[in-house]
């Protein structure tokens, strides 16, 4: 006798996603999975046509259910959607992403085979215009985001965190859900508590998700500044349990400020023209510029000189905005920082 596959609930916080919501939901509904399925959308206070589209999707397919998220924040939306979910397996999805075919079936197989408390796979960023493709290239480059497993790894293994994540409802109940006070990095913090509780987080590259990043450099700046600020909160909460790579952008921004300040003093004659030591400080921004240009030239998402320059700019914005936000959050805290890059 063949054992029936467990029913699954997809959960998706949604805010100002009129351009992507329909495709994201249809990618979920197109999953070929023999078990029962539903998708719960947690609707934030969108200012575009997102909520109208969500209601149209719910009217067209009974598997689509809606809950209200008046607070707009992702962890609150996740908690509300999971609490409203009916099924024992939770699959987190993003309104700015699309699941690959077979994602659900493979994820459920992994939960059974590994006994993991949470499983996740590869984020593959993509874009449609020159700027968005360059930003996607920054996401996909190890120089851009610093080597996180779910961006670059090719082998299945135990992981620190999981992109999006597929987990039994019991995992959510075990750790008390997502922390509603953490607006960014809530997934890493959730998985840290999972691991502290004795659970395993498992990565498998066969689980692929297409992610559509911000499409402008101004939105990217806002996003990464907020992300860096909230990472600082997690550093203040968990200290050395954070990976070393999260400290690098802040250190680079400090080095950049030191180099720029020294350059001004050098030009103004405060520092002797023949002094050798300022050139040690100048090495950091020069090396970073060279590395960014190299990464931009190697991105498969971009072509030619313009693509190289756009890719290098995307990586520079990621590092400087993230590092600046990190330093701001470390000194002043993060509670008032919002990511408004998709709020309008």
Coordinates of N, CA, C and O in Angstrom, one line a residue, residues 175-342:
X175 N 9.8 26.1 18.1 CA 10.6 27.3 18.4 C 9.7 28.5 18.6 O 10.3 29.6 18.8
X176 N 8.4 28.4 18.5 CA 7.6 29.6 18.8 C 7.4 30.5 17.6 O 7.1 31.7 17.8
X177 N 7.6 30.0 16.4 CA 7.4 30.9 15.2 C 8.5 31.8 15.0 O 9.6 31.8 15.5
X178 N 8.2 32.8 14.1 CA 9.2 33.8 13.7 C 9.1 34.9 14.7 O 8.0 35.3 15.2
X179 N 10.3 35.5 15.0 CA 10.3 36.6 16.0 C 9.7 37.9 15.3 O 10.2 38.4 14.4
X180 N 8.6 38.4 15.9 CA 7.9 39.5 15.2 C 8.6 40.8 15.4 O 8.3 41.8 14.7
X181 N 9.7 40.9 16.2 CA 10.4 42.1 16.4 C 11.6 42.2 15.4 O 12.3 43.2 15.5
X182 N 11.8 41.2 14.6 CA 13.0 41.2 13.7 C 12.4 41.4 12.3 O 11.8 40.4 11.7
X183 N 12.6 42.5 11.7 CA 12.0 42.8 10.4 C 12.8 42.3 9.2 O 12.3 42.1 8.1
X184 N 14.1 42.1 9.4 CA 14.9 41.5 8.3 C 15.8 40.5 9.0 O 16.2 40.6 10.1
X185 N 16.2 39.4 8.2 CA 17.0 38.4 8.8 C 16.2 37.4 9.7 O 16.8 36.6 10.4
X186 N 14.9 37.5 9.6 CA 14.1 36.6 10.4 C 14.2 35.2 10.1 O 14.1 34.3 11.0
X187 N 14.6 34.8 8.9 CA 14.8 33.4 8.5 C 16.1 32.9 9.2 O 16.1 31.7 9.7
X188 N 17.1 33.7 9.2 CA 18.4 33.2 9.8 C 18.2 33.0 11.3 O 18.6 32.0 11.9
X189 N 17.5 33.9 11.9 CA 17.2 33.8 13.4 C 16.3 32.7 13.7 O 16.5 31.9 14.7
X190 N 15.3 32.4 12.9 CA 14.4 31.3 13.0 C 15.2 30.0 13.0 O 15.1 29.1 13.8
X191 N 16.1 29.9 12.0 CA 16.9 28.7 11.8 C 17.9 28.5 12.9 O 18.3 27.4 13.3
X192 N 18.4 29.6 13.4 CA 19.3 29.5 14.6 C 18.6 28.8 15.8 O 19.2 27.9 16.4
X193 N 17.4 29.3 16.0 CA 16.7 28.7 17.1 C 16.3 27.2 16.8 O 16.2 26.4 17.8
X194 N 16.0 26.9 15.6 CA 15.8 25.5 15.2 C 17.0 24.6 15.5 O 16.9 23.6 16.1
X195 N 18.2 25.1 15.2 CA 19.4 24.4 15.4 C 19.7 24.3 16.9 O 20.2 23.2 17.4
X196 N 19.4 25.3 17.6 CA 19.7 25.3 19.1 C 18.7 24.3 19.8 O 19.1 23.8 20.8
X197 N 17.6 24.1 19.2 CA 16.6 23.2 19.7 C 16.9 21.7 19.4 O 16.1 20.8 19.7
X198 N 18.0 21.5 18.6 CA 18.4 20.2 18.2 C 17.9 19.8 16.8 O 18.2 18.6 16.4
X199 N 17.3 20.7 16.1 CA 16.9 20.3 14.7 C 18.0 20.5 13.7 O 18.9 21.3 13.9
X200 N 17.8 19.9 12.6 CA 18.8 20.0 11.5 C 18.2 20.8 10.4 O 17.0 20.7 10.0
X201 N 19.0 21.8 9.8 CA 18.6 22.5 8.7 C 19.3 21.9 7.5 O 20.6 21.8 7.5
X202 N 18.6 21.6 6.4 CA 19.2 20.8 5.3 C 19.1 21.6 4.0 O 18.1 22.2 3.7
X203 N 20.3 21.7 3.3 CA 20.3 22.3 2.0 C 20.4 21.3 0.9 O 21.2 20.3 1.0
X204 N 19.6 21.5 -0.2 CA 19.7 20.6 -1.4 C 19.6 21.5 -2.6 O 18.6 22.2 -2.8
X205 N 20.7 21.5 -3.5 CA 20.7 22.4 -4.6 C 19.6 22.0 -5.7 O 19.3 22.8 -6.6
X206 N 19.0 20.8 -5.6 CA 17.9 20.5 -6.5 C 16.7 21.3 -6.3 O 15.8 21.4 -7.2
X207 N 16.6 21.9 -5.1 CA 15.4 22.8 -4.8 C 15.8 24.1 -5.4 O 16.6 24.8 -4.8
X208 N 15.2 24.6 -6.5 CA 15.5 25.8 -7.1 C 14.4 26.8 -7.0 O 13.2 26.4 -7.3
X209 N 14.7 28.0 -6.7 CA 13.7 29.1 -6.7 C 14.2 30.3 -7.5 O 15.4 30.7 -7.2
X210 N 13.5 30.8 -8.4 CA 13.8 32.0 -9.2 C 13.4 33.2 -8.3 O 12.2 33.3 -7.9
X211 N 14.3 34.1 -8.1 CA 14.1 35.3 -7.3 C 14.2 36.5 -8.2 O 15.2 36.7 -8.9
X212 N 13.3 37.4 -8.2 CA 13.3 38.7 -8.9 C 13.7 39.8 -8.0 O 12.9 40.2 -7.2
X213 N 14.9 40.3 -8.1 CA 15.4 41.3 -7.2 C 14.8 42.7 -7.5 O 14.1 42.9 -8.5
X214 N 15.2 43.7 -6.7 CA 14.8 45.1 -7.0 C 15.3 45.4 -8.4 O 16.3 44.9 -8.8
X215 N 14.6 46.4 -9.0 CA 14.9 46.7 -10.4 C 15.6 48.1 -10.5 O 15.8 48.5 -11.7
X216 N 15.9 48.7 -9.4 CA 16.6 50.0 -9.5 C 17.6 50.1 -8.4 O 17.5 49.4 -7.4
X217 N 18.7 50.9 -8.7 CA 19.7 51.0 -7.7 C 19.3 51.7 -6.4 O 19.8 51.4 -5.3
X218 N 18.3 52.6 -6.5 CA 17.8 53.3 -5.3 C 17.1 52.3 -4.4 O 17.2 52.3 -3.2
X219 N 16.3 51.4 -5.0 CA 15.6 50.4 -4.2 C 16.6 49.4 -3.6 O 16.4 49.0 -2.5
X220 N 17.6 49.1 -4.4 CA 18.6 48.2 -3.9 C 19.3 48.8 -2.7 O 19.6 48.1 -1.7
X221 N 19.6 50.1 -2.8 CA 20.3 50.8 -1.6 C 19.4 50.7 -0.4 O 19.9 50.4 0.7
X222 N 18.1 51.1 -0.5 CA 17.2 51.0 0.6 C 17.1 49.6 1.2 O 17.1 49.4 2.4
X223 N 17.0 48.6 0.3 CA 16.9 47.2 0.8 C 18.1 46.8 1.6 O 18.0 46.3 2.7
X224 N 19.3 47.1 1.1 CA 20.5 46.6 1.7 C 20.9 47.4 2.9 O 21.5 46.9 3.9
X225 N 20.5 48.7 3.0 CA 20.7 49.4 4.2 C 19.9 48.9 5.3 O 20.4 48.7 6.4
X226 N 18.6 48.6 5.0 CA 17.7 48.0 6.0 C 18.2 46.6 6.5 O 18.2 46.3 7.6
X227 N 18.7 45.8 5.5 CA 19.2 44.5 5.8 C 20.4 44.5 6.7 O 20.5 43.8 7.7
X228 N 21.3 45.4 6.4 CA 22.5 45.6 7.3 C 22.1 46.1 8.7 O 22.7 45.6 9.6
X229 N 21.2 47.0 8.7 CA 20.8 47.5 10.0 C 20.2 46.4 10.9 O 20.5 46.3 12.1
X230 N 19.4 45.6 10.3 CA 18.8 44.5 11.1 C 19.7 43.4 11.4 O 19.6 42.7 12.4
X231 N 20.8 43.2 10.5 CA 21.8 42.2 10.9 C 22.5 42.7 12.1 O 22.9 41.8 12.9
X232 N 22.7 44.0 12.3 CA 23.4 44.5 13.5 C 22.6 44.1 14.7 O 23.2 43.8 15.8
X233 N 21.3 44.1 14.6 CA 20.5 43.7 15.8 C 20.7 42.3 16.1 O 20.8 41.9 17.3
X234 N 20.9 41.4 15.1 CA 21.1 40.0 15.3 C 22.5 39.8 15.9 O 22.7 38.9 16.8
X235 N 23.5 40.7 15.5 CA 24.8 40.6 16.1 C 24.7 41.0 17.6 O 25.4 40.4 18.4
X236 N 23.9 42.0 17.9 CA 23.8 42.5 19.3 C 23.1 41.4 20.1 O 23.4 41.3 21.3
X237 N 22.2 40.7 19.5 CA 21.5 39.6 20.2 C 22.3 38.3 20.4 O 22.3 37.7 21.4
X238 N 23.0 37.9 19.3 CA 23.7 36.6 19.3 C 25.2 36.6 19.1 O 25.8 35.6 19.1
X239 N 25.8 37.8 19.0 CA 27.2 38.0 19.0 C 27.9 37.1 18.0 O 27.6 37.0 16.8
X240 N 28.9 36.3 18.5 CA 29.7 35.4 17.7 C 29.0 34.3 17.0 O 29.6 33.6 16.3
X241 N 27.7 34.0 17.3 CA 27.0 33.0 16.6 C 26.7 33.4 15.2 O 26.3 32.6 14.4
X242 N 26.9 34.7 14.9 CA 26.8 35.2 13.5 C 28.0 34.8 12.7 O 29.2 34.9 13.3
X243 N 27.9 34.4 11.5 CA 29.1 34.1 10.7 C 30.0 35.3 10.4 O 29.5 36.4 10.4
X244 N 31.3 35.1 10.3 CA 32.2 36.2 10.1 C 31.9 37.1 8.9 O 32.2 38.3 8.9
X245 N 31.3 36.5 7.9 CA 31.1 37.2 6.7 C 30.1 38.4 6.9 O 30.2 39.4 6.1
X246 N 29.3 38.3 7.9 CA 28.4 39.4 8.1 C 29.0 40.7 8.7 O 28.5 41.7 8.7
X247 N 30.3 40.5 9.2 CA 31.0 41.7 9.7 C 31.8 42.4 8.6 O 32.3 43.5 8.8
X248 N 32.0 41.8 7.5 CA 32.9 42.3 6.5 C 32.5 43.6 5.9 O 33.3 44.5 5.7
X249 N 31.2 43.8 5.4 CA 30.8 45.0 4.8 C 31.0 46.2 5.8 O 31.4 47.3 5.3
X250 N 30.7 46.1 7.1 CA 30.9 47.1 8.0 C 32.3 47.5 8.1 O 32.7 48.7 8.2
X251 N 33.2 46.5 8.2 CA 34.6 46.8 8.2 C 35.1 47.5 7.0 O 35.9 48.4 7.1
X252 N 34.5 47.1 5.8 CA 34.9 47.8 4.6 C 34.5 49.3 4.6 O 35.3 50.2 4.2
X253 N 33.3 49.5 5.1 CA 32.9 50.9 5.1 C 33.7 51.8 6.1 O 34.1 52.9 5.8
X254 N 34.1 51.2 7.2 CA 35.1 51.9 8.1 C 36.4 52.2 7.4 O 37.0 53.3 7.5
X255 N 36.9 51.2 6.6 CA 38.1 51.4 5.9 C 38.0 52.4 4.8 O 38.9 53.2 4.5
X256 N 36.8 52.5 4.2 CA 36.5 53.4 3.1 C 36.5 54.9 3.7 O 37.1 55.8 3.1
X257 N 35.8 55.0 4.8 CA 35.8 56.3 5.5 C 37.2 56.8 5.9 O 37.5 58.0 5.7
X258 N 37.9 55.9 6.4 CA 39.3 56.2 6.8 C 40.1 56.6 5.6 O 40.9 57.6 5.7
X259 N 40.0 55.9 4.5 CA 40.7 56.3 3.3 C 40.3 57.6 2.7 O 41.2 58.4 2.3
X260 N 39.0 57.9 2.7 CA 38.5 59.2 2.2 C 38.9 60.3 3.0 O 39.4 61.4 2.5
X261 N 38.9 60.2 4.4 CA 39.3 61.2 5.3 C 40.8 61.5 5.1 O 41.2 62.6 5.1
X262 N 41.6 60.4 5.0 CA 43.0 60.6 4.8 C 43.3 61.3 3.5 O 44.2 62.1 3.4
X263 N 42.6 60.9 2.5 CA 42.8 61.5 1.2 C 42.6 63.0 1.2 O 43.4 63.8 0.6
X264 N 41.5 63.5 1.9 CA 41.2 64.9 2.0 C 42.4 65.6 2.8 O 42.9 66.7 2.4
X265 N 42.8 65.0 3.9 CA 43.9 65.6 4.6 C 45.2 65.6 3.8 O 46.0 66.5 3.9
X266 N 45.4 64.6 3.0 CA 46.6 64.4 2.2 C 46.6 65.6 1.1 O 47.6 66.3 1.0
X267 N 45.5 65.8 0.5 CA 45.4 66.8 -0.6 C 45.5 68.2 0.0 O 46.1 69.1 -0.6
X268 N 45.0 68.4 1.2 CA 45.0 69.7 1.9 C 46.4 70.0 2.5 O 46.6 71.1 3.1
X269 N 47.3 69.0 2.5 CA 48.6 69.2 3.0 C 48.8 69.0 4.5 O 49.9 69.2 5.1
X270 N 47.7 68.6 5.2 CA 47.8 68.2 6.6 C 48.7 67.0 6.8 O 49.4 67.0 7.8
X271 N 48.6 66.1 5.9 CA 49.5 65.0 5.9 C 50.6 65.3 4.8 O 50.4 65.7 3.7
X272 N 51.9 65.0 5.2 CA 53.0 65.3 4.3 C 52.8 64.6 3.0 O 52.5 63.4 2.9
X273 N 53.1 65.3 1.9 CA 53.0 64.7 0.6 C 53.8 63.4 0.3 O 53.3 62.5 -0.4
X274 N 54.9 63.3 1.0 CA 55.8 62.1 0.8 C 55.5 61.0 1.8 O 56.3 60.0 1.9
X275 N 54.5 61.2 2.7 CA 54.1 60.1 3.6 C 53.7 58.8 2.9 O 53.0 58.9 2.0
X276 N 54.2 57.7 3.4 CA 53.9 56.4 2.7 C 52.7 55.8 3.3 O 52.0 55.0 2.5
X277 N 52.3 56.0 4.6 CA 51.3 55.2 5.2 C 49.9 55.5 4.6 O 49.0 54.6 4.7
X278 N 49.5 56.7 4.1 CA 48.2 56.8 3.6 C 47.9 55.8 2.4 O 46.7 55.4 2.2
X279 N 48.9 55.4 1.7 CA 48.7 54.5 0.6 C 48.3 53.1 1.0 O 47.6 52.4 0.3
X280 N 48.5 52.8 2.3 CA 48.0 51.5 2.8 C 46.5 51.6 3.0 O 45.8 50.7 2.6
X281 N 46.0 52.8 3.4 CA 44.6 53.0 3.6 C 43.9 53.0 2.2 O 42.8 52.6 2.0
X282 N 44.6 53.7 1.2 CA 44.0 53.8 -0.1 C 43.8 52.4 -0.8 O 43.0 52.3 -1.7
X283 N 44.5 51.4 -0.3 CA 44.5 50.1 -1.0 C 43.1 49.5 -0.9 O 42.7 48.7 -1.8
X284 N 42.4 49.7 0.2 CA 41.1 49.1 0.4 C 40.1 49.5 -0.7 O 39.5 48.6 -1.4
X285 N 39.8 50.8 -0.9 CA 38.8 51.1 -2.0 C 39.3 50.7 -3.3 O 38.5 50.3 -4.2
X286 N 40.7 50.8 -3.6 CA 41.2 50.5 -4.9 C 41.0 49.0 -5.1 O 40.5 48.5 -6.2
X287 N 41.3 48.2 -4.1 CA 41.1 46.7 -4.3 C 39.7 46.3 -4.5 O 39.3 45.5 -5.3
X288 N 38.8 47.0 -3.7 CA 37.4 46.7 -3.8 C 36.9 47.1 -5.2 O 36.1 46.3 -5.8
X289 N 37.3 48.2 -5.7 CA 36.9 48.6 -7.1 C 37.3 47.6 -8.1 O 36.6 47.2 -9.0
X290 N 38.6 47.1 -8.0 CA 39.1 46.1 -8.9 C 38.3 44.8 -8.8 O 38.0 44.2 -9.8
X291 N 38.0 44.4 -7.6 CA 37.3 43.2 -7.4 C 35.9 43.3 -7.9 O 35.4 42.3 -8.5
X292 N 35.2 44.4 -7.7 CA 33.9 44.6 -8.2 C 33.8 44.6 -9.7 O 32.9 44.0 -10.3
X293 N 34.8 45.2 -10.4 CA 34.9 45.3 -11.8 C 35.1 43.8 -12.4 O 34.5 43.4 -13.4
X294 N 36.0 43.1 -11.7 CA 36.3 41.7 -12.1 C 35.0 40.9 -12.0 O 34.6 40.1 -12.9
X295 N 34.2 41.0 -10.9 CA 33.0 40.3 -10.7 C 32.0 40.7 -11.8 O 31.3 39.9 -12.3
X296 N 31.9 42.0 -12.1 CA 31.0 42.5 -13.1 C 31.3 41.9 -14.4 O 30.3 41.6 -15.2
X297 N 32.6 41.8 -14.8 CA 32.9 41.3 -16.1 C 32.6 39.8 -16.2 O 32.4 39.2 -17.3
X298 N 32.6 39.1 -15.0 CA 32.4 37.6 -15.0 C 30.9 37.2 -14.9 O 30.6 36.0 -15.1
X299 N 30.1 38.2 -14.7 CA 28.6 37.9 -14.5 C 28.0 37.4 -15.8 O 28.1 38.1 -16.8
X300 N 27.4 36.2 -15.8 CA 26.8 35.8 -17.1 C 25.5 36.6 -17.4 O 25.0 36.6 -18.5
X301 N 25.0 37.3 -16.4 CA 23.8 38.1 -16.5 C 24.0 39.4 -17.3 O 23.1 40.0 -17.8
X302 N 25.3 39.8 -17.4 CA 25.6 41.1 -18.0 C 26.6 40.9 -19.2 O 27.4 40.0 -19.1
X303 N 26.5 41.8 -20.1 CA 27.4 41.7 -21.3 C 28.0 43.1 -21.6 O 27.4 44.1 -21.4
X304 N 29.3 43.0 -22.1 CA 29.9 44.2 -22.5 C 30.4 45.2 -21.4 O 30.2 44.9 -20.2
X305 N 30.9 46.3 -21.8 CA 31.4 47.3 -20.9 C 30.3 47.8 -20.0 O 30.5 47.9 -18.8
X306 N 29.1 48.1 -20.6 CA 28.0 48.6 -19.8 C 27.6 47.6 -18.7 O 27.4 48.0 -17.5
X307 N 27.5 46.4 -19.1 CA 27.1 45.3 -18.2 C 28.2 45.2 -17.0 O 27.8 45.0 -15.9
X308 N 29.5 45.3 -17.4 CA 30.5 45.2 -16.4 C 30.4 46.3 -15.4 O 30.5 46.1 -14.2
X309 N 30.2 47.5 -15.9 CA 30.1 48.7 -15.0 C 28.8 48.6 -14.1 O 28.9 48.9 -12.9
X310 N 27.7 48.2 -14.7 CA 26.5 48.1 -13.9 C 26.6 47.0 -12.9 O 26.2 47.1 -11.7
X311 N 27.2 45.9 -13.2 CA 27.4 44.8 -12.3 C 28.3 45.2 -11.1 O 28.1 44.9 -9.9
X312 N 29.4 46.0 -11.5 CA 30.3 46.5 -10.4 C 29.6 47.5 -9.5 O 29.8 47.5 -8.3
X313 N 28.8 48.3 -10.1 CA 28.0 49.3 -9.3 C 27.0 48.5 -8.4 O 26.9 48.9 -7.2
X314 N 26.4 47.5 -8.9 CA 25.4 46.8 -8.0 C 26.1 46.2 -6.8 O 25.7 46.3 -5.7
X315 N 27.3 45.6 -7.0 CA 28.1 45.0 -5.9 C 28.5 46.0 -5.0 O 28.5 45.9 -3.7
X316 N 29.0 47.2 -5.5 CA 29.4 48.3 -4.6 C 28.3 48.8 -3.7 O 28.5 49.0 -2.5
X317 N 27.1 48.9 -4.3 CA 26.0 49.4 -3.5 C 25.6 48.4 -2.5 O 25.3 48.7 -1.3
X318 N 25.6 47.1 -2.8 CA 25.3 46.0 -1.9 C 26.2 46.1 -0.7 O 25.7 46.2 0.5
X319 N 27.5 46.2 -0.9 CA 28.5 46.2 0.2 C 28.4 47.5 1.0 O 28.4 47.5 2.3
X320 N 28.4 48.7 0.3 CA 28.4 50.0 1.1 C 27.1 50.2 1.8 O 27.1 50.6 3.0
X321 N 25.9 49.9 1.2 CA 24.7 50.1 1.8 C 24.5 49.2 3.0 O 24.1 49.6 4.1
X322 N 24.9 47.9 2.8 CA 24.8 46.9 3.9 C 25.7 47.3 5.0 O 25.3 47.3 6.2
X323 N 26.9 47.6 4.7 CA 27.9 48.0 5.7 C 27.5 49.2 6.5 O 27.7 49.3 7.7
X324 N 27.0 50.3 5.8 CA 26.6 51.5 6.4 C 25.4 51.2 7.4 O 25.3 51.7 8.5
X325 N 24.4 50.4 6.9 CA 23.3 50.1 7.7 C 23.7 49.3 8.9 O 23.2 49.5 10.0
X326 N 24.7 48.4 8.7 CA 25.2 47.6 9.9 C 25.8 48.5 10.9 O 25.5 48.3 12.1
X327 N 26.6 49.4 10.6 CA 27.2 50.3 11.5 C 26.2 51.2 12.2 O 26.3 51.4 13.4
X328 N 25.2 51.7 11.4 CA 24.2 52.5 12.0 C 23.4 51.7 13.1 O 23.1 52.1 14.2
X329 N 23.0 50.4 12.7 CA 22.2 49.6 13.6 C 23.0 49.2 14.8 O 22.5 49.1 15.9
X330 N 24.3 49.0 14.6 CA 25.2 48.5 15.8 C 25.3 49.7 16.8 O 25.3 49.4 18.0
X331 N 25.3 50.9 16.3 CA 25.5 52.0 17.2 C 24.2 52.5 17.8 O 24.0 52.8 19.0
X332 N 23.2 52.7 16.9 CA 21.9 53.3 17.3 C 20.7 52.4 17.4 O 19.7 52.8 17.9
X333 N 20.9 51.1 17.1 CA 19.8 50.2 17.1 C 19.0 50.2 15.8 O 19.3 51.0 14.9
X334 N 18.0 49.2 15.7 CA 17.4 49.0 14.4 C 15.9 49.2 14.4 O 15.2 49.0 13.4
X335 N 15.3 49.4 15.6 CA 13.8 49.3 15.7 C 13.1 50.3 14.8 O 11.9 49.9 14.4
X336 N 13.6 51.4 14.4 CA 12.9 52.3 13.5 C 13.2 52.2 12.1 O 12.7 53.0 11.3
X337 N 14.0 51.2 11.7 CA 14.5 51.1 10.3 C 13.5 50.2 9.6 O 13.2 49.1 9.9
X338 N 12.9 50.7 8.5 CA 12.1 50.0 7.6 C 12.7 49.9 6.2 O 13.3 50.8 5.7
X339 N 12.4 48.8 5.5 CA 12.8 48.6 4.1 C 11.6 49.1 3.3 O 10.6 48.4 3.2
X340 N 11.7 50.3 2.8 CA 10.6 50.9 2.0 C 10.9 50.8 0.5 O 10.2 51.4 -0.3
X341 N 11.8 49.9 0.1 CA 12.1 49.7 -1.3 C 11.0 49.1 -2.2 O 11.0 49.2 -3.4
X342 N 10.0 48.5 -1.5 CA 8.8 48.0 -2.2 C 7.5 48.6 -1.6 O 6.4 48.0 -1.7

